[in-house]
PDB file of C-alpha atoms and ligand atoms in Angstrom:
ATOM      1  CA  MET A   1      78.299 106.613 131.313  1.00 97.00           C
ATOM      2  CA  LEU A   2      74.668 106.212 130.500  1.00 98.00           C
ATOM      3  CA  GLU A   3      73.447 105.444 127.192  1.00 98.00           C
ATOM      4  CA  ILE A   4      69.576 105.498 126.130  1.00 98.00           C
ATOM      5  CA  LYS A   5      68.636 104.601 122.763  1.00 98.00           C
ATOM      6  CA  ASN A   6      64.901 104.782 121.395  1.00 98.00           C
ATOM      7  CA  LEU A   7      63.724 103.616 124.711  1.00 98.00           C
ATOM      8  CA  HIS A   8      59.954 102.492 124.521  1.00 98.00           C
ATOM      9  CA  VAL A   9      57.957 101.678 127.644  1.00 98.00           C
ATOM     10  CA  LYS A  10      54.484 100.810 128.269  1.00 98.00           C
ATOM     11  CA  LEU A  11      52.785  99.783 131.606  1.00 97.00           C
ATOM     12  CA  GLU A  12      52.713  96.084 132.096  1.00 96.00           C
ATOM     13  CA  GLU A  13      49.047  96.219 133.485  1.00 95.00           C
ATOM     14  CA  GLU A  14      47.399  98.385 130.779  1.00 94.00           C
ATOM     15  CA  ASP A  15      48.082  99.035 127.156  1.00 94.00           C
ATOM     16  CA  LYS A  16      49.483 102.523 127.732  1.00 96.00           C
ATOM     17  CA  GLN A  17      52.794 103.560 126.112  1.00 97.00           C
ATOM     18  CA  ILE A  18      54.728 106.383 128.453  1.00 98.00           C
ATOM     19  CA  LEU A  19      57.908 106.422 126.878  1.00 98.00           C
ATOM     20  CA  LYS A  20      58.015 106.857 123.153  1.00 98.00           C
ATOM     21  CA  GLY A  21      61.639 106.672 121.889  1.00 98.00           C
ATOM     22  CA  VAL A  22      64.015 108.464 124.447  1.00 98.00           C
ATOM     23  CA  ASP A  23      67.514 108.874 123.049  1.00 98.00           C
ATOM     24  CA  LEU A  24      69.911 110.236 126.220  1.00 98.00           C
ATOM     25  CA  THR A  25      73.524 109.996 126.655  1.00 98.00           C
ATOM     26  CA  VAL A  26      75.137 111.446 129.966  1.00 98.00           C
ATOM     27  CA  GLU A  27      78.826 111.609 129.921  1.00 97.00           C
ATOM     28  CA  ALA A  28      80.921 110.969 132.866  1.00 96.00           C
ATOM     29  CA  GLY A  29      81.824 114.165 134.615  1.00 96.00           C
ATOM     30  CA  LYS A  30      78.810 115.913 133.282  1.00 97.00           C
ATOM     31  CA  VAL A  31      75.286 117.194 134.771  1.00 97.00           C
ATOM     32  CA  HIS A  32      72.144 116.835 132.647  1.00 97.00           C
ATOM     33  CA  ALA A  33      68.984 118.218 133.892  1.00 97.00           C
ATOM     34  CA  ILE A  34      65.526 117.207 132.421  1.00 97.00           C
ATOM     35  CA  MET A  35      62.470 119.425 132.643  1.00 96.00           C
ATOM     36  CA  GLY A  36      59.246 118.992 131.088  1.00 95.00           C
ATOM     37  CA  PRO A  37      55.473 119.376 132.054  1.00 93.00           C
ATOM     38  CA  ASN A  38      53.865 116.782 134.490  1.00 93.00           C
ATOM     39  CA  GLY A  39      52.943 113.360 133.032  1.00 95.00           C
ATOM     40  CA  SER A  40      55.708 113.809 130.476  1.00 96.00           C
ATOM     41  CA  GLY A  41      57.542 110.344 131.822  1.00 97.00           C
ATOM     42  CA  LYS A  42      60.240 111.841 133.675  1.00 96.00           C
ATOM     43  CA  SER A  43      59.649 109.569 136.871  1.00 95.00           C
ATOM     44  CA  THR A  44      58.894 106.621 134.697  1.00 97.00           C
ATOM     45  CA  LEU A  45      62.224 107.053 132.954  1.00 98.00           C
ATOM     46  CA  SER A  46      63.987 107.049 136.434  1.00 97.00           C
ATOM     47  CA  TYR A  47      62.017 104.246 137.375  1.00 97.00           C
ATOM     48  CA  VAL A  48      62.837 102.114 134.407  1.00 98.00           C
ATOM     49  CA  LEU A  49      66.474 102.859 134.503  1.00 98.00           C
ATOM     50  CA  ALA A  50      66.513 101.688 138.582  1.00 97.00           C
ATOM     51  CA  GLY A  51      64.526  98.587 137.731  1.00 97.00           C
ATOM     52  CA  ARG A  52      61.094  99.256 139.373  1.00 96.00           C
ATOM     53  CA  ASP A  53      58.458  96.493 138.596  1.00 95.00           C
ATOM     54  CA  GLY A  54      55.365  97.380 136.523  1.00 97.00           C
ATOM     55  CA  TYR A  55      56.879  98.552 133.177  1.00 97.00           C
ATOM     56  CA  ASP A  56      57.400  96.634 130.063  1.00 97.00           C
ATOM     57  CA  VAL A  57      60.403  97.797 127.698  1.00 97.00           C
ATOM     58  CA  THR A  58      58.989  97.314 124.182  1.00 97.00           C
ATOM     59  CA  ASP A  59      61.925  98.684 122.185  1.00 98.00           C
ATOM     60  CA  GLY A  60      65.340 100.330 122.533  1.00 98.00           C
ATOM     61  CA  SER A  61      68.065  99.930 125.086  1.00 98.00           C
ATOM     62  CA  ALA A  62      69.863 101.517 128.185  1.00 98.00           C
ATOM     63  CA  THR A  63      73.448 100.758 129.148  1.00 98.00           C
ATOM     64  CA  LEU A  64      75.717 101.878 132.045  1.00 98.00           C
ATOM     65  CA  LEU A  65      79.425 101.979 131.415  1.00 96.00           C
ATOM     66  CA  GLY A  66      78.790  99.763 128.311  1.00 96.00           C
ATOM     67  CA  GLU A  67      76.844  97.165 130.201  1.00 96.00           C
ATOM     68  CA  ASP A  68      73.048  96.484 129.478  1.00 97.00           C
ATOM     69  CA  LEU A  69      71.096  97.731 132.576  1.00 97.00           C
ATOM     70  CA  LEU A  70      67.664  96.509 131.625  1.00 96.00           C
ATOM     71  CA  ASP A  71      68.113  92.889 132.045  1.00 94.00           C
ATOM     72  CA  GLN A  72      69.909  93.557 135.559  1.00 97.00           C
ATOM     73  CA  ASP A  73      67.808  93.170 138.831  1.00 97.00           C
ATOM     74  CA  PRO A  74      67.608  96.355 140.912  1.00 96.00           C
ATOM     75  CA  GLU A  75      70.435  95.540 143.197  1.00 96.00           C
ATOM     76  CA  GLU A  76      72.755  94.691 140.514  1.00 97.00           C
ATOM     77  CA  ARG A  77      72.224  98.026 138.867  1.00 97.00           C
ATOM     78  CA  ALA A  78      72.975  99.720 142.274  1.00 97.00           C
ATOM     79  CA  ALA A  79      76.171  97.686 142.665  1.00 96.00           C
ATOM     80  CA  ALA A  80      76.963  98.830 139.211  1.00 96.00           C
ATOM     81  CA  GLY A  81      76.808 102.342 140.259  1.00 97.00           C
ATOM     82  CA  LEU A  82      73.206 103.326 139.637  1.00 98.00           C
ATOM     83  CA  PHE A  83      71.416 105.478 141.976  1.00 98.00           C
ATOM     84  CA  LEU A  84      67.894 107.189 142.124  1.00 97.00           C
ATOM     85  CA  ALA A  85      67.083 109.809 144.777  1.00 95.00           C
ATOM     86  CA  MET A  86      63.147 109.216 144.461  1.00 91.00           C
ATOM     87  CA  GLN A  87      60.633 111.935 144.099  1.00 88.00           C
ATOM     88  CA  TYR A  88      58.616 110.329 146.983  1.00 90.00           C
ATOM     89  CA  PRO A  89      61.117 108.794 149.414  1.00 94.00           C
ATOM     90  CA  VAL A  90      59.226 105.808 151.104  1.00 94.00           C
ATOM     91  CA  GLU A  91      59.181 105.232 154.966  1.00 97.00           C
ATOM     92  CA  ILE A  92      60.475 101.999 156.368  1.00 97.00           C
ATOM     93  CA  PRO A  93      59.271 101.495 159.780  1.00 97.00           C
ATOM     94  CA  GLY A  94      61.331  99.165 161.932  1.00 97.00           C
ATOM     95  CA  VAL A  95      64.754  99.648 159.894  1.00 97.00           C
ATOM     96  CA  GLY A  96      66.949 102.118 161.356  1.00 97.00           C
ATOM     97  CA  ASN A  97      68.397 104.680 159.069  1.00 97.00           C
ATOM     98  CA  MET A  98      72.188 103.950 159.978  1.00 96.00           C
ATOM     99  CA  THR A  99      71.449 100.083 159.594  1.00 96.00           C
ATOM    100  CA  PHE A 100      70.080 100.570 156.403  1.00 97.00           C
ATOM    101  CA  LEU A 101      72.878 102.776 155.227  1.00 97.00           C
ATOM    102  CA  ARG A 102      75.454 100.329 156.217  1.00 97.00           C
ATOM    103  CA  THR A 103      73.597  97.500 154.943  1.00 97.00           C
ATOM    104  CA  ALA A 104      73.194  98.972 151.450  1.00 97.00           C
ATOM    105  CA  LEU A 105      76.775 100.175 151.300  1.00 97.00           C
ATOM    106  CA  ASN A 106      78.277  96.659 152.485  1.00 97.00           C
ATOM    107  CA  SER A 107      76.009  94.844 149.972  1.00 97.00           C
ATOM    108  CA  GLN A 108      77.268  96.982 147.117  1.00 97.00           C
ATOM    109  CA  LYS A 109      80.842  96.493 148.178  1.00 96.00           C
ATOM    110  CA  LYS A 110      80.429  92.880 148.518  1.00 97.00           C
ATOM    111  CA  ALA A 111      78.652  92.438 145.054  1.00 96.00           C
ATOM    112  CA  ARG A 112      81.712  94.446 143.665  1.00 94.00           C
ATOM    113  CA  GLY A 113      84.127  91.999 145.659  1.00 96.00           C
ATOM    114  CA  GLU A 114      85.517  94.982 147.682  1.00 96.00           C
ATOM    115  CA  ALA A 115      86.279  94.869 151.546  1.00 97.00           C
ATOM    116  CA  GLU A 116      83.212  95.667 153.651  1.00 96.00           C
ATOM    117  CA  MET A 117      83.534  98.677 156.026  1.00 96.00           C
ATOM    118  CA  SER A 118      83.378  97.811 159.748  1.00 95.00           C
ATOM    119  CA  SER A 119      80.694  99.284 162.114  1.00 94.00           C
ATOM    120  CA  ALA A 120      83.188 101.467 163.808  1.00 95.00           C
ATOM    121  CA  ASP A 121      84.472 103.032 160.479  1.00 96.00           C
ATOM    122  CA  PHE A 122      81.084 103.128 159.026  1.00 97.00           C
ATOM    123  CA  LEU A 123      79.887 105.219 162.163  1.00 95.00           C
ATOM    124  CA  LYS A 124      82.617 107.870 161.666  1.00 95.00           C
ATOM    125  CA  PHE A 125      81.945 107.820 157.827  1.00 96.00           C
ATOM    126  CA  VAL A 126      78.328 108.407 158.045  1.00 96.00           C
ATOM    127  CA  ARG A 127      78.433 111.106 160.826  1.00 95.00           C
ATOM    128  CA  GLU A 128      80.655 113.172 158.867  1.00 94.00           C
ATOM    129  CA  LYS A 129      78.578 112.977 155.658  1.00 94.00           C
ATOM    130  CA  ALA A 130      75.530 113.564 157.661  1.00 94.00           C
ATOM    131  CA  LYS A 131      76.843 116.767 159.450  1.00 92.00           C
ATOM    132  CA  THR A 132      77.559 118.338 155.986  1.00 89.00           C
ATOM    133  CA  LEU A 133      74.001 117.882 155.411  1.00 88.00           C
ATOM    134  CA  LYS A 134      72.980 119.263 158.927  1.00 87.00           C
ATOM    135  CA  MET A 135      71.364 116.059 159.906  1.00 89.00           C
ATOM    136  CA  GLY A 136      72.207 115.118 163.459  1.00 87.00           C
ATOM    137  CA  PRO A 137      73.021 111.770 165.030  1.00 89.00           C
ATOM    138  CA  GLU A 138      69.351 111.477 166.222  1.00 91.00           C
ATOM    139  CA  MET A 139      68.319 111.245 162.521  1.00 93.00           C
ATOM    140  CA  LEU A 140      70.654 108.428 161.719  1.00 95.00           C
ATOM    141  CA  LYS A 141      69.144 106.372 164.768  1.00 94.00           C
ATOM    142  CA  ARG A 142      65.392 106.741 163.761  1.00 96.00           C
ATOM    143  CA  ALA A 143      63.677 104.524 161.318  1.00 97.00           C
ATOM    144  CA  VAL A 144      64.320 105.301 157.540  1.00 97.00           C
ATOM    145  CA  ASN A 145      62.195 108.329 156.712  1.00 96.00           C
ATOM    146  CA  VAL A 146      59.708 107.809 159.480  1.00 96.00           C
ATOM    147  CA  GLY A 147      58.270 110.921 160.809  1.00 94.00           C
ATOM    148  CA  PHE A 148      60.818 112.939 158.653  1.00 93.00           C
ATOM    149  CA  SER A 149      59.702 116.257 157.276  1.00 90.00           C
ATOM    150  CA  GLY A 150      59.569 116.460 153.588  1.00 89.00           C
ATOM    151  CA  GLY A 151      62.840 118.452 153.507  1.00 88.00           C
ATOM    152  CA  GLU A 152      64.443 115.855 155.591  1.00 91.00           C
ATOM    153  CA  LYS A 153      63.299 113.042 153.425  1.00 93.00           C
ATOM    154  CA  LYS A 154      65.173 114.753 150.561  1.00 91.00           C
ATOM    155  CA  ARG A 155      68.102 115.304 152.322  1.00 93.00           C
ATOM    156  CA  ASN A 156      68.280 111.925 153.674  1.00 95.00           C
ATOM    157  CA  GLU A 157      68.250 110.665 149.984  1.00 95.00           C
ATOM    158  CA  ILE A 158      71.231 112.650 149.369  1.00 95.00           C
ATOM    159  CA  LEU A 159      72.799 111.439 152.410  1.00 96.00           C
ATOM    160  CA  GLN A 160      72.191 107.914 150.946  1.00 97.00           C
ATOM    161  CA  MET A 161      73.885 109.238 147.671  1.00 97.00           C
ATOM    162  CA  ALA A 162      76.899 110.656 149.560  1.00 96.00           C
ATOM    163  CA  VAL A 163      77.454 107.105 151.350  1.00 97.00           C
ATOM    164  CA  LEU A 164      77.104 105.009 148.314  1.00 97.00           C
ATOM    165  CA  GLU A 165      79.289 107.195 145.872  1.00 96.00           C
ATOM    166  CA  PRO A 166      77.323 105.979 142.589  1.00 97.00           C
ATOM    167  CA  LYS A 167      78.758 106.274 139.380  1.00 97.00           C
ATOM    168  CA  LEU A 168      75.338 107.753 137.845  1.00 98.00           C
ATOM    169  CA  CYS A 169      73.181 109.584 139.985  1.00 97.00           C
ATOM    170  CA  ILE A 170      69.643 110.341 139.098  1.00 97.00           C
ATOM    171  CA  LEU A 171      67.599 113.005 141.029  1.00 96.00           C
ATOM    172  CA  ASP A 172      64.070 112.959 140.593  1.00 95.00           C
ATOM    173  CA  GLU A 173      62.443 116.288 141.735  1.00 92.00           C
ATOM    174  CA  THR A 174      64.832 116.366 144.891  1.00 90.00           C
ATOM    175  CA  ASP A 175      64.101 120.235 145.048  1.00 87.00           C
ATOM    176  CA  SER A 176      60.345 119.996 145.330  1.00 84.00           C
ATOM    177  CA  GLY A 177      59.127 120.848 148.684  1.00 82.00           C
ATOM    178  CA  LEU A 178      62.395 122.314 150.113  1.00 87.00           C
ATOM    179  CA  ASP A 179      62.709 125.604 151.659  1.00 87.00           C
ATOM    180  CA  VAL A 180      65.526 128.040 150.324  1.00 88.00           C
ATOM    181  CA  ASP A 181      68.053 126.460 153.065  1.00 87.00           C
ATOM    182  CA  ALA A 182      67.345 122.894 152.635  1.00 86.00           C
ATOM    183  CA  MET A 183      67.902 123.661 148.722  1.00 90.00           C
ATOM    184  CA  LYS A 184      71.156 125.052 149.321  1.00 90.00           C
ATOM    185  CA  LEU A 185      72.216 122.126 151.499  1.00 88.00           C
ATOM    186  CA  VAL A 186      71.009 119.602 148.962  1.00 89.00           C
ATOM    187  CA  SER A 187      72.751 121.496 146.106  1.00 93.00           C
ATOM    188  CA  GLU A 188      75.916 121.599 148.142  1.00 91.00           C
ATOM    189  CA  GLY A 189      75.635 117.640 148.724  1.00 90.00           C
ATOM    190  CA  VAL A 190      75.279 117.255 144.897  1.00 92.00           C
ATOM    191  CA  ASN A 191      78.112 119.633 144.237  1.00 94.00           C
ATOM    192  CA  ALA A 192      80.366 117.930 146.644  1.00 92.00           C
ATOM    193  CA  LEU A 193      80.046 114.675 144.553  1.00 94.00           C
ATOM    194  CA  ARG A 194      80.514 116.360 141.199  1.00 95.00           C
ATOM    195  CA  ASP A 195      83.574 114.265 139.769  1.00 94.00           C
ATOM    196  CA  GLU A 196      85.100 113.228 136.433  1.00 96.00           C
ATOM    197  CA  GLY A 197      84.152 109.792 137.039  1.00 95.00           C
ATOM    198  CA  ARG A 198      80.500 110.498 137.751  1.00 97.00           C
ATOM    199  CA  GLY A 199      77.383 111.593 135.827  1.00 97.00           C
ATOM    200  CA  PHE A 200      74.224 113.078 137.113  1.00 97.00           C
ATOM    201  CA  LEU A 201      70.628 113.347 135.698  1.00 98.00           C
ATOM    202  CA  VAL A 202      68.687 116.132 137.522  1.00 96.00           C
ATOM    203  CA  ILE A 203      65.033 116.145 136.971  1.00 96.00           C
ATOM    204  CA  THR A 204      63.621 119.575 138.216  1.00 92.00           C
ATOM    205  CA  HIS A 205      60.783 121.908 137.368  1.00 86.00           C
ATOM    206  CA  TYR A 206      62.696 124.865 138.522  1.00 84.00           C
ATOM    207  CA  GLN A 207      65.373 127.191 137.426  1.00 85.00           C
ATOM    208  CA  ARG A 208      65.980 127.677 141.220  1.00 85.00           C
ATOM    209  CA  LEU A 209      67.858 124.348 141.647  1.00 90.00           C
ATOM    210  CA  LEU A 210      69.738 125.189 138.484  1.00 91.00           C
ATOM    211  CA  ASP A 211      71.000 128.318 140.008  1.00 91.00           C
ATOM    212  CA  HIS A 212      72.973 126.065 142.532  1.00 92.00           C
ATOM    213  CA  ILE A 213      73.872 123.052 140.466  1.00 93.00           C
ATOM    214  CA  LYS A 214      74.817 124.182 137.075  1.00 93.00           C
ATOM    215  CA  PRO A 215      74.008 121.900 134.372  1.00 96.00           C
ATOM    216  CA  ASP A 216      75.982 121.252 131.150  1.00 97.00           C
ATOM    217  CA  VAL A 217      73.198 120.120 129.257  1.00 97.00           C
ATOM    218  CA  VAL A 218      69.509 120.755 129.588  1.00 97.00           C
ATOM    219  CA  HIS A 219      66.822 118.317 127.842  1.00 97.00           C
ATOM    220  CA  ILE A 220      63.060 119.067 127.571  1.00 96.00           C
ATOM    221  CA  MET A 221      60.841 116.020 127.762  1.00 97.00           C
ATOM    222  CA  ALA A 222      57.013 116.010 126.693  1.00 96.00           C
ATOM    223  CA  ASN A 223      54.786 113.154 125.838  1.00 96.00           C
ATOM    224  CA  GLY A 224      57.344 110.451 126.439  1.00 97.00           C
ATOM    225  CA  ARG A 225      60.263 111.847 124.299  1.00 97.00           C
ATOM    226  CA  ILE A 226      63.078 114.335 124.668  1.00 97.00           C
ATOM    227  CA  ILE A 227      61.821 117.234 122.333  1.00 96.00           C
ATOM    228  CA  LYS A 228      64.645 119.630 122.801  1.00 96.00           C
ATOM    229  CA  THR A 229      68.420 119.871 124.059  1.00 97.00           C
ATOM    230  CA  GLY A 230      70.406 122.645 124.851  1.00 96.00           C
ATOM    231  CA  GLY A 231      72.694 124.564 127.293  1.00 96.00           C
ATOM    232  CA  PRO A 232      71.584 125.999 130.647  1.00 95.00           C
ATOM    233  CA  GLU A 233      69.881 128.957 128.795  1.00 94.00           C
ATOM    234  CA  LEU A 234      66.950 126.323 127.642  1.00 95.00           C
ATOM    235  CA  ALA A 235      66.178 126.342 131.354  1.00 94.00           C
ATOM    236  CA  LEU A 236      65.860 130.059 131.532  1.00 93.00           C
ATOM    237  CA  GLU A 237      63.559 130.001 128.442  1.00 92.00           C
ATOM    238  CA  VAL A 238      61.410 127.541 130.186  1.00 91.00           C
ATOM    239  CA  GLU A 239      61.246 129.730 133.382  1.00 89.00           C
ATOM    240  CA  ASN A 240      60.278 132.786 131.434  1.00 91.00           C
ATOM    241  CA  ASN A 241      58.028 131.280 128.807  1.00 90.00           C
ATOM    242  CA  GLY A 242      56.811 128.019 129.942  1.00 91.00           C
ATOM    243  CA  TYR A 243      56.492 124.922 127.664  1.00 92.00           C
ATOM    244  CA  ALA A 244      53.909 126.178 125.133  1.00 90.00           C
ATOM    245  CA  ASP A 245      56.340 127.395 122.538  1.00 88.00           C
ATOM    246  CA  LEU A 246      58.724 124.515 122.769  1.00 90.00           C
ATOM    247  CA  LEU A 247      55.712 121.980 122.558  1.00 90.00           C
ATOM    248  CA  GLU A 248      54.493 123.890 119.475  1.00 89.00           C
ATOM    249  CA  GLU A 249      57.880 123.777 117.874  1.00 86.00           C
ATOM    250  CA  ALA A 250      58.058 120.033 118.434  1.00 82.00           C
TER     251      ALA A 250
HETATM  252  P1  LIG B 301      56.405 112.994 135.278  1.00 59.25           P
HETATM  253  O1  LIG B 301      57.228 112.525 136.310  1.00 59.25           O
HETATM  254  O2  LIG B 301      56.923 113.432 133.941  1.00 59.25           O
HETATM  255  O3  LIG B 301      55.439 114.039 135.872  1.00 59.25           O
HETATM  256  P2  LIG B 301      55.211 110.177 135.135  1.00 59.25           P
HETATM  257  O4  LIG B 301      56.563 109.325 134.497  1.00 59.25           O
HETATM  258  O5  LIG B 301      55.035 110.133 136.473  1.00 59.25           O
HETATM  259  O6  LIG B 301      55.571 111.768 134.538  1.00 59.25           O
HETATM  260  O7  LIG B 301      53.880 109.816 134.366  1.00 59.25           O
HETATM  261  C1  LIG B 301      53.911 109.642 133.107  1.00 59.25           C
HETATM  262  C2  LIG B 301      52.733 109.363 132.678  1.00 59.25           C
HETATM  263  O8  LIG B 301      52.320 107.914 132.933  1.00 59.25           O
HETATM  264  C3  LIG B 301      51.399 109.964 133.476  1.00 59.25           C
HETATM  265  O9  LIG B 301      50.366 110.237 132.276  1.00 59.25           O
HETATM  266  C4  LIG B 301      50.803 108.953 134.403  1.00 59.25           C
HETATM  267  O10 LIG B 301      49.694 109.273 134.881  1.00 59.25           O
HETATM  268  C5  LIG B 301      51.211 107.646 133.673  1.00 59.25           C
HETATM  269  N1  LIG B 301      51.545 106.555 134.629  1.00 59.25           N
HETATM  270  C6  LIG B 301      52.688 106.426 135.220  1.00 59.25           C
HETATM  271  N2  LIG B 301      52.674 105.386 135.979  1.00 59.25           N
HETATM  272  C7  LIG B 301      51.471 104.949 136.129  1.00 59.25           C
HETATM  273  C8  LIG B 301      50.778 103.631 136.625  1.00 59.25           C
HETATM  274  N3  LIG B 301      51.196 102.727 137.378  1.00 59.25           N
HETATM  275  N4  LIG B 301      49.428 103.690 136.081  1.00 59.25           N
HETATM  276  C9  LIG B 301      48.776 104.565 135.350  1.00 59.25           C
HETATM  277  N5  LIG B 301      49.324 105.645 134.705  1.00 59.25           N
HETATM  278  C10 LIG B 301      50.702 105.652 135.014  1.00 59.25           C
HETATM  279 MG1  LIG B 302      57.542 112.822 138.207  1.00 59.25          MG
END
């Protein structure tokens, strides 16, 4: 599904190397978690995969379903099935949430040569999805994320994911700032999308989320590299002992 080889990334504006040789393969049907200290490059990895400006790839490659990702525009990557739930979702004043979702879905369908969804069909479709995330119709009418609470913004990211039905879902600290109930809703939203044809990359600081979203593989990232890969027990080890021993080992 996703294959990253020896990925080196620096900032465009400064001579600062952030990713220093990331190797990572996410298979279809699997959930991979990435944990790691602040500043280790987890968000940078997700941004570079999604196509955000401001980074130079100096070495290595990343492919989605065998196609080179890094030379595509962000919207091409999205149409190809890549989705990023952002750590800090942005507010978009003046753009209704429903319009945003329908436009995103239909432009992806168009890019893939599929039939677009009518307004009436979309309305039914999105209301159903929103209901499972306990988001009322009024949140669909408001401008994207404007005035949403932290938890509502994160749920709105999961709603986008549910609507777009991506192939590879990257969640960047979707659990941070969530109360227990919201965390459960978000986890259920993720678990509902788990499927043999879909892969997940879940970036998190906490075991808590991984109690709900059981990962197949756990990676520890530090200083721009994956320093250790293991099973779910690795997340428990971090929860109990922190990163010091793993950093020492690396
Ligand atoms: P993480 O998500 O693991 O906490 P980030 O990917 O956000 O880490 O950041 C990795 C490192 O790169 C940090 O030291 C951060 O300060 C630095 N960094 C990322 N983007 C920028 C930027 N635009 N300007 C300066 N430093 C940056
Ligand atoms: Mg981050």
